[in-house]
Coordinates of C-alpha atoms and ligand atoms in Angstrom, one line a residue:
M600 CA 9.9 -34.1 -1.6
R601 CA 12.0 -31.0 -2.6
K602 CA 15.5 -31.2 -1.2
P603 CA 16.1 -28.4 1.3
I604 CA 18.5 -25.8 -0.1
V605 CA 21.7 -25.4 1.7
W606 CA 21.4 -21.8 3.0
R607 CA 18.1 -22.8 4.6
G608 CA 19.7 -25.7 6.4
V609 CA 22.4 -23.4 7.8
F610 CA 19.8 -21.0 8.8
I611 CA 17.8 -23.6 10.8
A612 CA 21.0 -24.8 12.5
V613 CA 21.9 -21.3 13.7
L614 CA 18.5 -20.9 15.3
A615 CA 18.4 -24.3 16.7
S616 CA 21.6 -23.7 18.7
Q617 CA 19.9 -21.0 20.7
G618 CA 17.3 -21.4 23.4
P619 CA 13.8 -20.1 23.0
G620 CA 13.5 -16.4 23.6
Q621 CA 17.1 -15.7 23.0
P622 CA 18.0 -12.9 20.5
S623 CA 19.7 -14.1 17.4
L624 CA 23.4 -13.7 16.9
R625 CA 22.5 -12.6 13.4
S626 CA 21.1 -9.3 14.6
E627 CA 24.5 -8.4 16.0
T628 CA 26.3 -8.6 12.6
A629 CA 26.0 -5.4 10.4
A630 CA 23.9 -6.0 7.3
P631 CA 25.8 -5.4 4.1
P632 CA 24.3 -2.8 1.8
A633 CA 21.2 -3.8 0.0
P634 CA 21.8 -5.2 -3.4
V635 CA 20.7 -3.2 -6.4
R636 CA 19.1 -5.0 -9.3
D637 CA 18.3 -3.9 -12.8
A638 CA 15.5 -4.9 -15.2
A639 CA 17.8 -7.5 -16.9
A640 CA 18.3 -9.3 -13.5
C641 CA 14.6 -9.6 -13.2
D642 CA 14.2 -10.8 -16.8
Q643 CA 16.7 -13.6 -16.1
L644 CA 14.3 -15.1 -13.6
A645 CA 12.1 -16.1 -16.5
S646 CA 14.5 -18.9 -17.2
L647 CA 14.8 -20.1 -13.6
T648 CA 14.3 -23.9 -13.3
L649 CA 12.5 -24.9 -10.2
P650 CA 11.1 -28.4 -9.4
G651 CA 7.3 -28.5 -9.7
A652 CA 7.2 -24.8 -10.6
T653 CA 6.9 -22.8 -13.8
V654 CA 7.8 -19.2 -14.0
T655 CA 5.2 -17.5 -16.2
L656 CA 6.2 -13.9 -15.8
A657 CA 9.4 -12.0 -14.7
R658 CA 9.4 -8.4 -15.4
Q659 CA 10.5 -5.2 -13.6
V660 CA 7.8 -2.8 -12.7
E661 CA 8.9 0.8 -12.4
A662 CA 8.2 3.0 -9.4
G663 CA 4.9 4.8 -9.3
E664 CA 1.4 3.6 -10.2
F665 CA 1.0 0.4 -12.0
T666 CA -2.0 -1.5 -13.2
L667 CA -2.2 -5.3 -12.9
S668 CA -2.0 -7.2 -16.2
S669 CA -1.5 -10.8 -17.3
P670 CA -0.8 -13.5 -16.5
S671 CA -2.6 -13.9 -13.3
A672 CA -5.1 -11.1 -14.0
A673 CA -6.1 -12.8 -17.2
A674 CA -6.9 -15.9 -15.3
N675 CA -8.8 -14.0 -12.6
P676 CA -10.8 -11.2 -14.0
P677 CA -11.6 -9.5 -10.6
E678 CA -7.9 -8.8 -10.3
A679 CA -7.5 -7.2 -13.8
G680 CA -7.1 -3.5 -13.9
Q681 CA -6.5 -3.0 -10.2
T682 CA -4.0 -0.2 -9.7
F683 CA -1.4 0.0 -7.0
K684 CA 1.5 2.3 -6.1
A685 CA 5.0 1.0 -5.7
V686 CA 7.3 3.5 -4.1
S687 CA 10.3 2.0 -5.9
A688 CA 10.9 -0.3 -8.8
F689 CA 10.4 -4.0 -8.2
C690 CA 10.7 -7.3 -9.9
R691 CA 7.4 -9.0 -10.4
V692 CA 7.5 -12.8 -10.8
A693 CA 4.5 -15.0 -11.4
V694 CA 4.8 -18.8 -10.9
T695 CA 2.5 -21.7 -11.3
L696 CA 3.1 -24.6 -8.8
R697 CA 1.9 -28.2 -9.3
P698 CA 2.7 -30.2 -6.3
S699 CA 0.0 -32.7 -7.3
A700 CA -1.4 -33.7 -10.7
D701 CA -4.5 -31.7 -10.0
S702 CA -2.8 -28.7 -8.5
D703 CA -2.8 -25.3 -10.2
I704 CA -1.4 -22.9 -7.7
K705 CA -0.6 -19.4 -8.7
I706 CA 1.8 -17.4 -6.7
E707 CA 3.5 -14.0 -7.2
V708 CA 6.7 -12.8 -5.7
W709 CA 7.5 -9.1 -5.7
M710 CA 11.1 -8.0 -4.8
P711 CA 12.3 -4.4 -4.5
A712 CA 15.0 -3.6 -7.0
T713 CA 16.7 -1.3 -4.5
N714 CA 16.5 -0.8 -0.8
W715 CA 15.5 -4.4 -0.1
N716 CA 15.4 -4.9 3.7
R717 CA 16.8 -8.4 3.3
K718 CA 13.6 -9.9 4.6
F719 CA 10.8 -11.9 3.2
Q720 CA 7.2 -11.4 4.2
A721 CA 4.5 -13.7 2.8
V722 CA 0.9 -12.4 3.1
G723 CA -2.3 -14.3 3.7
N724 CA -5.8 -14.5 2.3
G725 CA -9.4 -14.2 3.2
A726 CA -12.4 -16.6 3.3
F727 CA -12.0 -19.3 0.6
S728 CA -9.6 -17.0 -1.2
G729 CA -9.0 -17.8 -4.8
A730 CA -7.2 -14.5 -5.4
I731 CA -3.7 -13.2 -4.8
S732 CA -3.6 -10.6 -2.1
Y733 CA -2.2 -7.7 -4.1
P734 CA -3.0 -4.9 -1.6
A735 CA -1.2 -6.7 1.2
M736 CA 1.7 -7.4 -1.1
T737 CA 1.9 -3.7 -2.0
T738 CA 2.1 -2.8 1.7
A739 CA 4.9 -5.3 2.4
L740 CA 6.8 -4.2 -0.8
N741 CA 6.6 -0.6 0.2
R742 CA 8.1 -1.4 3.5
G743 CA 11.1 -2.9 1.8
Y744 CA 10.2 -6.5 1.9
A745 CA 10.4 -9.2 -0.8
T746 CA 6.8 -10.5 -0.6
A747 CA 4.7 -13.3 -1.9
S748 CA 1.0 -14.3 -2.1
T749 CA -0.9 -17.2 -3.5
D750 CA -4.4 -17.8 -4.9
T751 CA -4.3 -21.0 -2.7
G752 CA -4.8 -23.2 -5.8
H753 CA -8.1 -22.1 -7.3
V754 CA -9.8 -19.1 -8.8
G755 CA -12.6 -17.2 -7.2
G756 CA -14.4 -17.4 -3.9
G757 CA -16.8 -20.0 -2.4
A758 CA -15.9 -23.7 -2.3
S759 CA -17.6 -25.2 -5.4
W760 CA -14.1 -25.7 -6.8
S761 CA -13.5 -28.4 -4.2
L762 CA -16.1 -30.9 -5.6
G763 CA -14.1 -33.9 -7.0
H764 CA -10.8 -32.2 -6.3
P765 CA -9.4 -33.5 -3.0
E766 CA -5.9 -32.4 -4.0
K767 CA -7.1 -28.8 -4.4
V768 CA -8.6 -29.0 -0.9
I769 CA -5.2 -29.9 0.4
D770 CA -3.7 -27.0 -1.6
F771 CA -6.1 -24.6 0.0
G772 CA -5.7 -26.2 3.5
W773 CA -2.0 -25.9 3.7
R774 CA 0.0 -26.9 0.7
A775 CA -0.2 -23.8 -1.4
V776 CA 1.3 -21.6 1.4
H777 CA 4.0 -24.1 2.3
E778 CA 5.0 -24.5 -1.4
M779 CA 4.9 -20.8 -1.9
A780 CA 7.2 -20.2 1.0
A781 CA 9.8 -22.7 -0.3
V782 CA 9.7 -21.5 -3.9
S783 CA 9.6 -17.8 -3.0
K784 CA 12.8 -18.1 -1.0
Q785 CA 14.5 -19.7 -3.9
I786 CA 13.4 -16.9 -6.2
V787 CA 14.6 -14.3 -3.7
A788 CA 17.9 -16.1 -3.5
A789 CA 18.3 -16.2 -7.2
Y790 CA 17.4 -12.6 -7.7
Y791 CA 19.6 -11.1 -5.0
D792 CA 22.3 -13.9 -4.8
A793 CA 21.3 -14.2 -1.2
G794 CA 18.3 -15.5 0.7
P795 CA 16.3 -13.5 3.2
R796 CA 17.9 -13.0 6.6
W797 CA 14.4 -13.3 8.1
S798 CA 11.1 -14.7 6.9
Y799 CA 7.7 -13.7 8.1
W800 CA 4.1 -14.6 7.7
N801 CA 1.4 -11.9 8.0
G802 CA -2.2 -12.8 7.7
C803 CA -5.7 -12.2 9.3
S804 CA -8.9 -14.2 9.2
A805 CA -8.3 -17.0 6.7
G806 CA -4.8 -15.7 6.7
G807 CA -4.7 -16.2 10.5
R808 CA -5.7 -19.8 9.9
Q809 CA -2.9 -20.2 7.4
A810 CA -0.6 -18.7 10.0
M811 CA -1.5 -21.3 12.6
K812 CA -1.3 -24.1 10.0
E813 CA 2.3 -23.0 9.2
A814 CA 3.3 -22.8 12.9
Q815 CA 1.8 -26.2 13.5
R816 CA 2.8 -28.1 10.4
F817 CA 5.9 -26.4 9.0
P818 CA 7.9 -25.0 11.9
A819 CA 10.9 -24.1 9.7
D820 CA 9.1 -22.0 7.1
F821 CA 9.0 -18.7 9.0
D822 CA 11.0 -17.1 11.8
G823 CA 8.0 -15.0 12.9
I824 CA 4.3 -15.4 12.3
I825 CA 1.4 -12.9 12.7
A826 CA -1.9 -14.6 13.1
G827 CA -4.8 -12.1 13.1
A828 CA -8.3 -13.3 14.1
P829 CA -7.5 -16.8 13.0
G830 CA -10.2 -19.0 11.6
L831 CA -8.4 -22.0 13.1
D832 CA -11.6 -23.8 14.1
W833 CA -12.7 -23.6 10.5
T834 CA -15.4 -26.2 10.7
G835 CA -16.6 -25.1 14.1
R836 CA -17.0 -21.6 12.9
A837 CA -18.9 -22.9 9.9
A838 CA -21.2 -24.8 12.2
Q839 CA -21.9 -21.8 14.5
A840 CA -22.8 -19.5 11.6
V841 CA -25.0 -22.1 10.0
R842 CA -26.7 -23.0 13.4
I843 CA -27.8 -19.4 13.9
A844 CA -28.8 -18.9 10.3
K845 CA -31.0 -22.0 10.4
S846 CA -32.7 -20.7 13.5
L847 CA -33.4 -17.2 12.0
E848 CA -34.0 -18.0 8.3
T849 CA -37.5 -19.2 9.0
A850 CA -38.3 -17.1 12.1
E851 CA -38.4 -13.5 10.9
A852 CA -40.0 -12.3 14.2
A853 CA -37.1 -13.6 16.2
R854 CA -34.5 -11.6 14.3
L855 CA -32.8 -8.6 15.7
S856 CA -33.2 -5.5 13.5
P857 CA -30.6 -2.8 13.5
P858 CA -32.4 -0.7 16.1
H859 CA -32.7 -3.8 18.3
R860 CA -29.0 -4.5 17.9
Q861 CA -28.3 -0.9 18.9
L862 CA -30.5 -1.3 21.9
L863 CA -28.9 -4.5 23.0
H864 CA -25.4 -3.1 22.4
R865 CA -26.1 0.0 24.5
A866 CA -27.5 -2.1 27.3
V867 CA -24.5 -4.4 27.3
V868 CA -22.0 -1.6 27.4
D869 CA -23.9 0.2 30.1
A870 CA -23.9 -3.0 32.2
C871 CA -20.3 -4.0 31.7
D872 CA -18.2 -1.0 30.7
A873 CA -17.3 -0.1 34.3
L874 CA -16.3 -3.7 35.3
D875 CA -12.7 -2.9 34.2
G876 CA -12.6 0.2 36.4
L877 CA -13.0 2.8 33.6
K878 CA -16.1 4.0 31.9
D879 CA -14.8 4.6 28.4
G880 CA -17.4 2.8 26.2
L881 CA -15.3 -0.3 26.0
I882 CA -15.5 -3.7 27.7
E883 CA -11.9 -4.7 28.4
N884 CA -12.7 -8.3 29.1
P885 CA -16.1 -9.4 27.8
R886 CA -15.7 -12.7 29.7
R887 CA -16.5 -10.9 32.9
C888 CA -19.7 -9.5 31.4
T889 CA -22.6 -11.6 32.5
F890 CA -25.3 -9.5 30.8
D891 CA -28.7 -11.2 30.5
P892 CA -30.7 -9.9 27.5
A893 CA -33.9 -10.8 29.4
V894 CA -33.6 -7.4 31.2
L895 CA -34.6 -5.8 27.8
E896 CA -37.7 -8.0 27.4
C897 CA -40.9 -6.0 26.6
K898 CA -43.2 -5.5 29.5
G899 CA -46.0 -4.1 27.5
S900 CA -46.2 -3.1 23.9
E901 CA -43.5 -4.3 21.5
G902 CA -41.2 -1.9 19.6
T903 CA -37.6 -0.8 19.2
S904 CA -37.1 0.0 22.9
C905 CA -37.4 -3.6 24.0
L906 CA -36.9 -7.1 22.9
T907 CA -39.6 -9.8 22.4
T908 CA -39.2 -13.1 24.2
A909 CA -38.1 -14.6 20.8
Q910 CA -35.5 -11.9 20.3
V911 CA -34.1 -12.4 23.8
Q912 CA -33.6 -16.1 22.9
T913 CA -31.9 -15.0 19.7
A914 CA -29.4 -12.9 21.6
R915 CA -28.7 -15.7 24.0
L916 CA -28.2 -18.1 21.0
I917 CA -25.7 -15.8 19.3
Y918 CA -23.6 -15.5 22.5
S919 CA -23.8 -19.2 23.3
A920 CA -21.2 -21.8 22.7
V921 CA -21.9 -25.3 21.5
V922 CA -19.9 -28.3 22.5
N923 CA -18.5 -30.8 20.1
P924 CA -20.1 -33.9 21.6
R925 CA -17.1 -36.1 20.8
S926 CA -14.1 -33.9 21.6
K927 CA -16.0 -32.0 24.3
R928 CA -14.3 -28.9 23.0
A929 CA -16.4 -25.8 23.1
I930 CA -17.1 -24.0 19.8
T931 CA -17.5 -20.4 21.1
G932 CA -20.1 -17.9 20.2
L933 CA -19.9 -14.1 19.8
E934 CA -19.0 -11.9 22.7
P935 CA -20.9 -9.2 24.6
G936 CA -20.0 -5.9 22.9
S937 CA -20.0 -7.3 19.3
E938 CA -23.7 -6.6 18.6
L939 CA -23.2 -3.8 16.2
G940 CA -21.5 -6.2 13.8
W941 CA -24.3 -8.7 13.8
T942 CA -26.7 -9.1 10.9
D943 CA -30.4 -10.0 10.7
L944 CA -29.3 -13.7 10.4
G945 CA -26.8 -13.5 13.2
W946 CA -23.1 -13.8 12.2
T947 CA -21.7 -11.8 9.3
A948 CA -22.8 -12.6 5.7
S949 CA -19.2 -13.8 5.0
A950 CA -19.4 -16.2 8.0
R951 CA -22.7 -17.6 6.8
A952 CA -21.6 -17.9 3.1
T953 CA -18.3 -19.6 4.1
G954 CA -20.2 -21.9 6.5
L955 CA -22.8 -22.9 4.0
D956 CA -20.2 -23.7 1.4
Q957 CA -18.2 -25.7 4.0
F958 CA -21.2 -28.0 4.5
R959 CA -22.5 -28.0 1.0
F960 CA -19.3 -28.7 -0.8
L961 CA -16.7 -30.1 1.7
V962 CA -18.9 -32.0 4.1
F963 CA -21.9 -33.3 2.2
K964 CA -20.6 -32.8 -1.3
N965 CA -24.1 -31.8 -2.3
P966 CA -24.7 -28.4 -4.0
A967 CA -28.4 -28.7 -3.1
W968 CA -27.7 -28.9 0.7
D969 CA -29.2 -26.0 2.6
V970 CA -29.0 -24.8 6.2
Q971 CA -32.4 -26.2 7.2
R972 CA -30.8 -29.7 7.0
F973 CA -28.2 -28.8 9.6
D974 CA -28.1 -31.1 12.6
V975 CA -25.9 -29.3 15.1
E976 CA -24.4 -32.2 17.2
A977 CA -24.1 -34.7 14.4
D978 CA -22.8 -32.2 11.8
I979 CA -20.1 -30.6 14.0
V980 CA -18.5 -34.0 14.3
R981 CA -19.2 -34.9 10.7
A982 CA -17.5 -31.6 9.6
E983 CA -14.4 -32.3 11.6
D984 CA -14.2 -35.8 10.3
A985 CA -14.6 -34.7 6.7
D986 CA -11.9 -32.2 7.1
G987 CA -9.4 -34.6 8.6
D988 CA -7.2 -31.7 9.9
T989 CA -6.8 -30.4 6.4
I990 CA -8.2 -26.9 6.8
N991 CA -8.8 -26.8 10.6
A992 CA -5.7 -25.6 12.4
L993 CA -6.4 -27.0 15.9
D994 CA -3.2 -28.9 16.7
P995 CA -2.0 -27.3 20.0
D996 CA 1.5 -28.7 19.7
L997 CA 3.6 -25.7 18.8
K998 CA 6.7 -27.0 20.4
P999 CA 8.6 -27.6 17.2
F1000 CA 8.0 -24.0 16.1
L1001 CA 8.6 -22.3 19.5
S1002 CA 11.6 -24.4 20.4
R1003 CA 13.5 -23.6 17.2
G1004 CA 13.1 -19.9 18.1
G1005 CA 10.1 -19.0 16.1
K1006 CA 7.9 -16.1 17.4
L1007 CA 4.2 -16.1 17.1
I1008 CA 2.0 -13.0 17.6
Q1009 CA -1.7 -13.6 17.6
Y1010 CA -4.4 -10.9 17.9
H1011 CA -8.1 -10.9 17.9
G1012 CA -10.8 -8.2 18.3
W1013 CA -13.2 -9.0 21.2
S1014 CA -16.0 -7.5 19.1
D1015 CA -15.3 -9.7 16.1
P1016 CA -18.7 -10.8 14.6
Q1017 CA -17.2 -13.1 12.0
I1018 CA -14.7 -15.4 13.8
S1019 CA -15.4 -15.9 17.5
P1020 CA -12.6 -14.4 19.7
G1021 CA -13.0 -17.5 21.8
N1022 CA -11.1 -19.3 19.0
S1023 CA -8.0 -17.4 20.0
T1024 CA -8.2 -17.5 23.8
Q1025 CA -9.2 -21.2 23.8
Y1026 CA -6.3 -22.1 21.4
Y1027 CA -3.8 -20.2 23.5
E1028 CA -4.9 -22.0 26.6
R1029 CA -4.8 -25.4 24.8
V1030 CA -1.2 -24.7 23.8
Q1031 CA -0.3 -24.0 27.4
E1032 CA -2.0 -27.1 28.5
R1033 CA -0.4 -29.2 25.9
L1034 CA 3.2 -28.0 26.4
G1035 CA 2.8 -28.1 30.2
G1036 CA 3.2 -25.6 33.0
A1037 CA 7.0 -25.8 32.9
Y1038 CA 7.2 -24.7 29.3
D1039 CA 7.5 -21.0 28.9
V1040 CA 5.0 -20.4 26.1
R1041 CA 5.0 -16.7 26.7
S1042 CA 8.7 -16.4 25.7
S1043 CA 7.8 -17.2 22.1
Y1044 CA 4.0 -16.9 21.7
R1045 CA 1.7 -14.1 22.8
L1046 CA -1.9 -13.3 22.2
F1047 CA -3.3 -9.8 22.2
M1048 CA -7.0 -9.4 22.6
A1049 CA -8.3 -6.0 21.4
P1050 CA -11.4 -4.6 23.2
G1051 CA -14.0 -3.2 20.9
M1052 CA -12.2 -4.2 17.8
G1053 CA -14.1 -5.9 15.0
H1054 CA -12.9 -8.5 12.4
C1055 CA -9.2 -7.8 11.7
G1056 CA -9.8 -4.1 12.4
G1057 CA -12.7 -1.6 12.7
G1058 CA -15.1 -1.2 15.6
E1059 CA -15.4 1.2 18.4
G1060 CA -12.1 0.2 20.2
P1061 CA -8.5 1.0 19.2
N1062 CA -8.1 -1.0 16.0
T1063 CA -5.0 0.1 14.2
L1064 CA -1.8 -1.6 15.2
D1065 CA 1.7 -2.3 13.8
M1066 CA 2.2 -6.0 14.4
V1067 CA 4.8 -6.3 11.7
G1068 CA 7.1 -3.8 13.5
T1069 CA 6.3 -5.5 16.8
L1070 CA 7.2 -8.9 15.5
E1071 CA 10.4 -7.6 13.8
Q1072 CA 11.7 -6.3 17.2
W1073 CA 10.9 -9.6 18.9
V1074 CA 12.5 -11.8 16.2
E1075 CA 15.5 -9.6 15.3
Q1076 CA 16.3 -7.9 18.6
G1077 CA 14.9 -10.3 21.1
R1078 CA 12.5 -7.6 22.4
A1079 CA 9.3 -9.4 23.4
P1080 CA 6.2 -7.3 23.2
D1081 CA 5.0 -6.5 26.8
R1082 CA 2.3 -4.3 25.2
V1083 CA 1.2 -3.3 21.7
V1084 CA -0.2 0.2 21.4
A1085 CA -3.3 0.4 19.2
S1086 CA -5.0 3.6 18.1
H1087 CA -8.5 4.6 17.2
S1088 CA -9.2 7.4 14.7
S1089 CA -12.1 9.5 13.8
N1090 CA -12.2 11.6 10.6
G1091 CA -8.6 10.7 10.0
A1092 CA -7.3 11.9 13.4
V1093 CA -6.2 9.7 16.2
D1094 CA -8.5 10.2 19.2
R1095 CA -7.4 7.4 21.4
T1096 CA -4.4 5.1 22.0
R1097 CA -4.5 2.1 24.3
P1098 CA -2.1 -0.7 25.0
L1099 CA -3.2 -4.2 24.0
C1100 CA -1.8 -6.6 26.7
P1101 CA -0.5 -10.2 26.4
Y1102 CA -3.4 -12.4 27.3
P1103 CA -4.6 -13.0 29.9
Q1104 CA -3.4 -9.6 31.1
V1105 CA -5.6 -6.6 30.6
A1106 CA -5.0 -2.9 30.3
V1107 CA -5.8 -1.0 33.5
Y1108 CA -6.0 2.7 33.9
T1109 CA -3.5 4.1 36.3
G1110 CA -6.0 6.7 37.5
T1111 CA -4.0 9.8 36.4
G1112 CA -3.8 11.5 33.0
S1113 CA -6.0 11.1 29.9
S1114 CA -7.7 7.8 29.6
D1115 CA -7.3 8.3 25.8
Q1116 CA -3.5 7.9 26.1
A1117 CA -1.8 4.5 26.2
A1118 CA 0.9 5.9 28.5
N1119 CA -1.7 6.1 31.4
F1120 CA -2.4 2.3 31.3
I1121 CA -0.5 -0.7 32.6
C1122 CA -0.9 -4.3 31.7
K1123 CA -1.7 -6.6 34.6
A1124 CA -3.3 -9.8 35.4
Q1125 CA -6.9 -9.6 36.5
Ligands
CA725 CA1 -14.5 0.1 30.2

């Protein structure tokens, strides 16, 4: 085990002395001017000695456009040659971590040479990852953050790398992120002669799963965590995507073509739009929508204006949950309103590919396994057992994180066709149940469901939001988000703003003013 470094110990003690939901004393002390570092200060990091870690690059990158080069790009050709724009010079550090004999975790840490905001923001990954998240790092860097990302311990997508490498599975599941957090903070402290005042995690999809894993397993790593559309029921999601694909792979006539998905979507919205009191093309709470696809069943000739009996069954299948026969926990389906994101084989191609690889390489360890072998009840249980809580992030005990003052913002699009939104609502409710009615979960953890939003963004609903700014205000100033304004744009212009409300509240139109302006909505319980 790495010994905790002293400044981190002090930091935890300060937070622990305050009750949950209390603004930190640190926010009341004026920040000293940001340190300014030159290229030589960055170069010096090449000789930094860190246990279990090797610095492979430390070089200042000047402001303006830069193109990725070695060392990580050399090891990961898809990254080579990518061009980004840094608004100011920064110190780029690449490190290889080996917490186990079989580990080969690449991380990069980028630190502004001037105008550092004295904060650290680690950014998350997608799917099975295998690549450093340079675009997200650039966004964080340009906001003044020292930032870090990891390839999670392997190169490239898919899960074939996991065969015969149980330690690499652990690296992917949680160790790479945790080790990255620890080492990054040491590098930040060495570069600036001071550690970050605040440390954040920002991730969506697989990055949302990483977020939850950190909150559950390493409550002291981050002061604030953003978990977007978390794939926290990783094996359950894999099972759902594979279950639908199995059904549709060999039954072409049962598939929903794009015109059929359009038809279904229009019918769902027509049936459920007004349930929230406002006809605006959005279903504020799809859980209140009890649309039965059977109303679209063909009465006479078949075509794109109706669904066959088999297609009706397919729609029902995609909406439906399956229950883990052992834990009795539901593995939720996709929600009414998400139909435009569906594919011919049900869930997104990414959900299917990730699901297939989960069973092929991590459950059955057989590259020849295919979805036709899938046995829903047995394999849901088998997948959870095989994972052993390595990748799944289902532990509802967030008390260590919340009680030390950590803040967690989770968000999820109700129209997400890749990771069921039910993952988020179910988990939030499980945390409340676990911590008990007397525990004020809301003071440190809030979930924002986004009507009409797709996977981590996109979709017909308001889908652009600033969770980083929202989380900063909560952590640093004690201002809990009672609403988060999201916007929707068409052709580059904002055409609608709307508050997202802390679950289970929903946004309700006040009845006056434009229904395209967030100011005319209030958040309230249904
Ligand atoms: Ca509506």
